[in-house]
């Protein structure tokens, strides 16, 4: 060993530091892989009470009960592939945890529904920014046939310059209008009627 180390143009302390650093790096990578895997599961995502509302809609969607039997979970749609990209997504998602802890009472179904549009708009923009990469992880453009006779042709001829989310909003969670056509007053009124609230309650809750 001493002869081997003597042949290396670095000192023994530096060599040992490199070995330890390499081991620490590998352990860190294993930690990141396990952390990203665990924090992408449905069980982790719905451990916050407020997330159970979006889970209810998810369980009614074709992504939960597809004909193919291939179920897409939270992480399949909302977390990028690759440990570094996935870790970055989780870091950015930390702001949602901050809001959960110190923001509005998202556990309240009324408050949750009132804030849902802004969450949907942010998520849709993330899909556009990533060119709907998580969609394309499962859906292959050339293999899309659909039930309508022209489904394949539409995907083949009319998708240039478009991301999946540009045409496929509201597939999984509660229907939210496009940001361009969204009207806050109409949304507030709808939520008030749905929960049997007095007019103006929604605006008051949003201001708190």
Short mmCIF file of C-alpha atoms in Angstrom, two decimals:
data_model
loop_
_atom_site.label_atom_id
_atom_site.label_comp_id
_atom_site.label_asym_id
_atom_site.label_seq_id
_atom_site.Cartn_x
_atom_site.Cartn_y
_atom_site.Cartn_z
CA UNK A 1 0.00 0.00 0.00
CA UNK A 2 2.78 2.40 0.97
CA UNK A 3 4.56 1.64 -2.33
CA UNK A 4 1.31 2.25 -4.22
CA UNK A 5 0.74 5.58 -2.49
CA UNK A 6 4.33 6.59 -3.11
CA UNK A 7 3.75 6.17 -6.88
CA UNK A 8 0.80 8.61 -6.77
CA UNK A 9 1.86 12.27 -7.10
CA UNK A 10 -0.33 13.33 -4.19
CA UNK A 11 0.18 13.17 -0.48
CA UNK A 12 -1.42 10.51 1.70
CA UNK A 13 -3.79 12.96 3.48
CA UNK A 14 -5.09 14.21 0.13
CA UNK A 15 -5.54 10.65 -1.11
CA UNK A 16 -7.49 9.71 2.00
CA UNK A 17 -9.57 12.87 1.66
CA UNK A 18 -10.39 11.94 -1.95
CA UNK A 19 -11.48 8.45 -0.88
CA UNK A 20 -13.65 9.81 1.92
CA UNK A 21 -15.05 12.51 -0.34
CA UNK A 22 -15.94 9.92 -2.97
CA UNK A 23 -17.72 7.76 -0.41
CA UNK A 24 -19.57 10.78 0.95
CA UNK A 25 -20.59 11.72 -2.60
CA UNK A 26 -21.94 8.25 -3.28
CA UNK A 27 -23.87 8.23 -0.01
CA UNK A 28 -25.30 11.66 -0.86
CA UNK A 29 -26.42 10.42 -4.28
CA UNK A 30 -28.10 7.39 -2.70
CA UNK A 31 -29.83 9.73 -0.25
CA UNK A 32 -31.05 11.97 -3.09
CA UNK A 33 -32.35 9.00 -5.07
CA UNK A 34 -34.22 7.60 -2.08
CA UNK A 35 -35.51 11.04 -1.04
CA UNK A 36 -36.78 11.84 -4.53
CA UNK A 37 -38.38 8.41 -4.81
CA UNK A 38 -40.13 8.67 -1.46
CA UNK A 39 -41.20 12.31 -1.86
CA UNK A 40 -42.72 11.51 -5.28
CA UNK A 41 -45.11 8.86 -3.97
CA UNK A 42 -48.83 9.48 -3.62
CA UNK A 43 -48.60 8.61 0.06
CA UNK A 44 -46.10 11.40 0.68
CA UNK A 45 -47.89 13.97 -1.49
CA UNK A 46 -51.25 13.37 0.17
CA UNK A 47 -49.83 13.36 3.69
CA UNK A 48 -50.89 17.02 3.81
CA UNK A 49 -54.64 17.22 4.43
CA UNK A 50 -55.02 19.95 1.83
CA UNK A 51 -53.69 17.61 -0.88
CA UNK A 52 -56.46 15.10 -0.24
CA UNK A 53 -58.83 17.40 -2.16
CA UNK A 54 -56.84 17.11 -5.37
CA UNK A 55 -56.47 13.39 -4.71
CA UNK A 56 -60.26 12.98 -4.75
CA UNK A 57 -60.39 14.42 -8.24
CA UNK A 58 -57.37 12.40 -9.30
CA UNK A 59 -59.07 9.15 -8.26
CA UNK A 60 -61.95 9.97 -10.61
CA UNK A 61 -59.65 10.55 -13.56
CA UNK A 62 -58.44 8.27 -16.33
CA UNK A 63 -54.93 8.62 -14.95
CA UNK A 64 -56.04 6.72 -11.86
CA UNK A 65 -58.21 4.13 -13.60
CA UNK A 66 -56.90 3.87 -17.17
CA UNK A 67 -58.10 1.20 -19.56
CA UNK A 68 -54.49 0.12 -20.00
CA UNK A 69 -54.08 -0.49 -16.27
CA UNK A 70 -50.98 1.71 -16.17
CA UNK A 71 -51.64 4.12 -13.31
CA UNK A 72 -49.84 7.47 -13.22
CA UNK A 73 -49.11 8.75 -9.74
CA UNK A 74 -48.34 12.24 -8.45
CA UNK A 75 -44.63 12.00 -9.17
CA UNK A 76 -45.15 10.59 -12.64
CA UNK A 77 -46.83 13.84 -13.73
CA UNK A 78 -45.33 16.47 -11.43
CA UNK A 79 -41.68 15.46 -10.96
CA UNK A 80 -39.05 15.60 -13.69
CA UNK A 81 -36.95 12.61 -14.66
CA UNK A 82 -33.39 12.39 -13.33
CA UNK A 83 -32.22 12.84 -9.78
CA UNK A 84 -30.95 16.41 -10.18
CA UNK A 85 -34.04 17.68 -12.03
CA UNK A 86 -36.29 15.86 -9.56
CA UNK A 87 -34.40 17.34 -6.62
CA UNK A 88 -34.74 20.81 -8.11
CA UNK A 89 -38.49 20.26 -8.54
CA UNK A 90 -38.75 19.29 -4.88
CA UNK A 91 -36.73 22.32 -3.81
CA UNK A 92 -39.04 24.59 -5.81
CA UNK A 93 -42.01 22.75 -4.35
CA UNK A 94 -40.77 23.74 -0.91
CA UNK A 95 -42.61 27.05 -1.33
CA UNK A 96 -45.87 25.11 -1.22
CA UNK A 97 -44.85 23.58 2.10
CA UNK A 98 -44.06 27.08 3.37
CA UNK A 99 -47.52 28.29 2.31
CA UNK A 100 -49.09 25.23 3.91
CA UNK A 101 -47.40 26.01 7.21
CA UNK A 102 -47.61 29.80 7.26
CA UNK A 103 -50.14 30.81 4.61
CA UNK A 104 -53.89 30.51 4.31
CA UNK A 105 -55.71 27.57 5.88
CA UNK A 106 -55.54 25.28 2.87
CA UNK A 107 -56.97 22.43 4.96
CA UNK A 108 -60.27 24.32 4.79
CA UNK A 109 -62.05 23.01 1.65
CA UNK A 110 -63.48 26.47 0.85
CA UNK A 111 -60.10 28.21 1.13
CA UNK A 112 -58.51 25.39 -0.82
CA UNK A 113 -61.03 25.73 -3.65
CA UNK A 114 -60.66 29.51 -3.75
CA UNK A 115 -56.87 29.28 -4.18
CA UNK A 116 -57.01 26.35 -6.62
CA UNK A 117 -56.93 28.44 -9.84
CA UNK A 118 -53.58 30.09 -9.02
CA UNK A 119 -52.10 26.66 -8.22
CA UNK A 120 -53.40 25.34 -11.53
CA UNK A 121 -51.93 28.28 -13.48
CA UNK A 122 -48.48 27.80 -11.91
CA UNK A 123 -48.57 24.07 -12.61
CA UNK A 124 -49.66 24.55 -16.22
CA UNK A 125 -46.79 27.00 -16.76
CA UNK A 126 -44.38 24.39 -15.35
CA UNK A 127 -45.67 21.90 -17.92
CA UNK A 128 -45.13 24.45 -20.70
CA UNK A 129 -41.63 25.31 -19.45
CA UNK A 130 -40.68 21.62 -19.48
CA UNK A 131 -42.47 20.97 -22.81
CA UNK A 132 -44.73 18.54 -20.94
CA UNK A 133 -41.80 16.16 -20.56
CA UNK A 134 -43.54 14.14 -17.86
CA UNK A 135 -46.52 13.57 -20.20
CA UNK A 136 -44.20 12.38 -22.94
CA UNK A 137 -42.56 9.96 -20.53
CA UNK A 138 -45.64 7.74 -20.98
CA UNK A 139 -47.38 9.09 -24.08
CA UNK A 140 -45.56 8.59 -27.37
CA UNK A 141 -46.81 11.03 -30.00
CA UNK A 142 -46.49 8.59 -32.90
CA UNK A 143 -48.46 5.94 -31.00
CA UNK A 144 -51.44 8.11 -30.07
CA UNK A 145 -54.56 6.77 -31.84
CA UNK A 146 -57.48 7.60 -29.54
CA UNK A 147 -61.12 6.70 -30.03
CA UNK A 148 -61.94 9.34 -32.64
CA UNK A 149 -61.06 8.70 -36.25
CA UNK A 150 -59.05 11.92 -36.52
CA UNK A 151 -57.20 11.74 -33.19
CA UNK A 152 -53.98 10.44 -34.69
CA UNK A 153 -54.10 12.98 -37.54
CA UNK A 154 -54.67 15.88 -35.13
CA UNK A 155 -51.64 14.87 -33.03
CA UNK A 156 -49.58 14.37 -36.15
CA UNK A 157 -50.52 17.55 -37.99
CA UNK A 158 -51.67 20.16 -35.44
CA UNK A 159 -49.19 19.87 -32.60
CA UNK A 160 -46.31 21.82 -34.08
CA UNK A 161 -45.07 24.36 -31.55
CA UNK A 162 -47.51 23.14 -28.92
CA UNK A 163 -46.94 21.41 -25.62
CA UNK A 164 -49.34 18.71 -24.36
CA UNK A 165 -50.77 21.05 -21.70
CA UNK A 166 -51.74 23.60 -24.34
CA UNK A 167 -54.60 21.33 -25.44
CA UNK A 168 -55.02 18.98 -22.48
CA UNK A 169 -55.93 21.00 -19.41
CA UNK A 170 -58.24 19.67 -16.70
CA UNK A 171 -57.55 15.99 -17.38
CA UNK A 172 -57.00 14.99 -13.78
CA UNK A 173 -57.99 17.58 -11.20
CA UNK A 174 -60.96 19.88 -10.76
CA UNK A 175 -61.84 21.91 -13.85
CA UNK A 176 -60.23 25.35 -13.81
CA UNK A 177 -60.67 27.71 -16.78
CA UNK A 178 -57.68 28.81 -18.81
CA UNK A 179 -55.82 31.73 -17.25
CA UNK A 180 -56.74 33.88 -20.25
CA UNK A 181 -60.48 33.42 -19.68
CA UNK A 182 -60.50 33.06 -15.89
CA UNK A 183 -62.81 35.45 -14.02
CA UNK A 184 -62.16 35.74 -10.29
CA UNK A 185 -65.62 37.08 -9.44
CA UNK A 186 -67.34 34.22 -11.27
CA UNK A 187 -65.11 31.66 -9.53
CA UNK A 188 -65.81 33.18 -6.12
CA UNK A 189 -69.54 33.11 -6.77
CA UNK A 190 -69.38 29.48 -7.88
CA UNK A 191 -67.53 28.44 -4.71
CA UNK A 192 -69.95 30.39 -2.51
CA UNK A 193 -72.91 28.62 -4.13
CA UNK A 194 -71.21 25.24 -3.91
CA UNK A 195 -70.58 25.56 -0.17
CA UNK A 196 -73.73 27.52 0.66
CA UNK A 197 -71.88 30.69 1.72
CA UNK A 198 -73.16 34.25 1.90
CA UNK A 199 -72.18 36.57 -0.97
CA UNK A 200 -68.84 38.25 -0.28
CA UNK A 201 -67.53 35.42 1.91
CA UNK A 202 -65.05 34.30 -0.73
CA UNK A 203 -63.55 37.76 -1.11
CA UNK A 204 -63.22 38.05 2.65
CA UNK A 205 -61.50 34.68 2.96
CA UNK A 206 -59.05 35.55 0.20
CA UNK A 207 -58.13 38.79 1.94
CA UNK A 208 -57.30 37.06 5.23
#
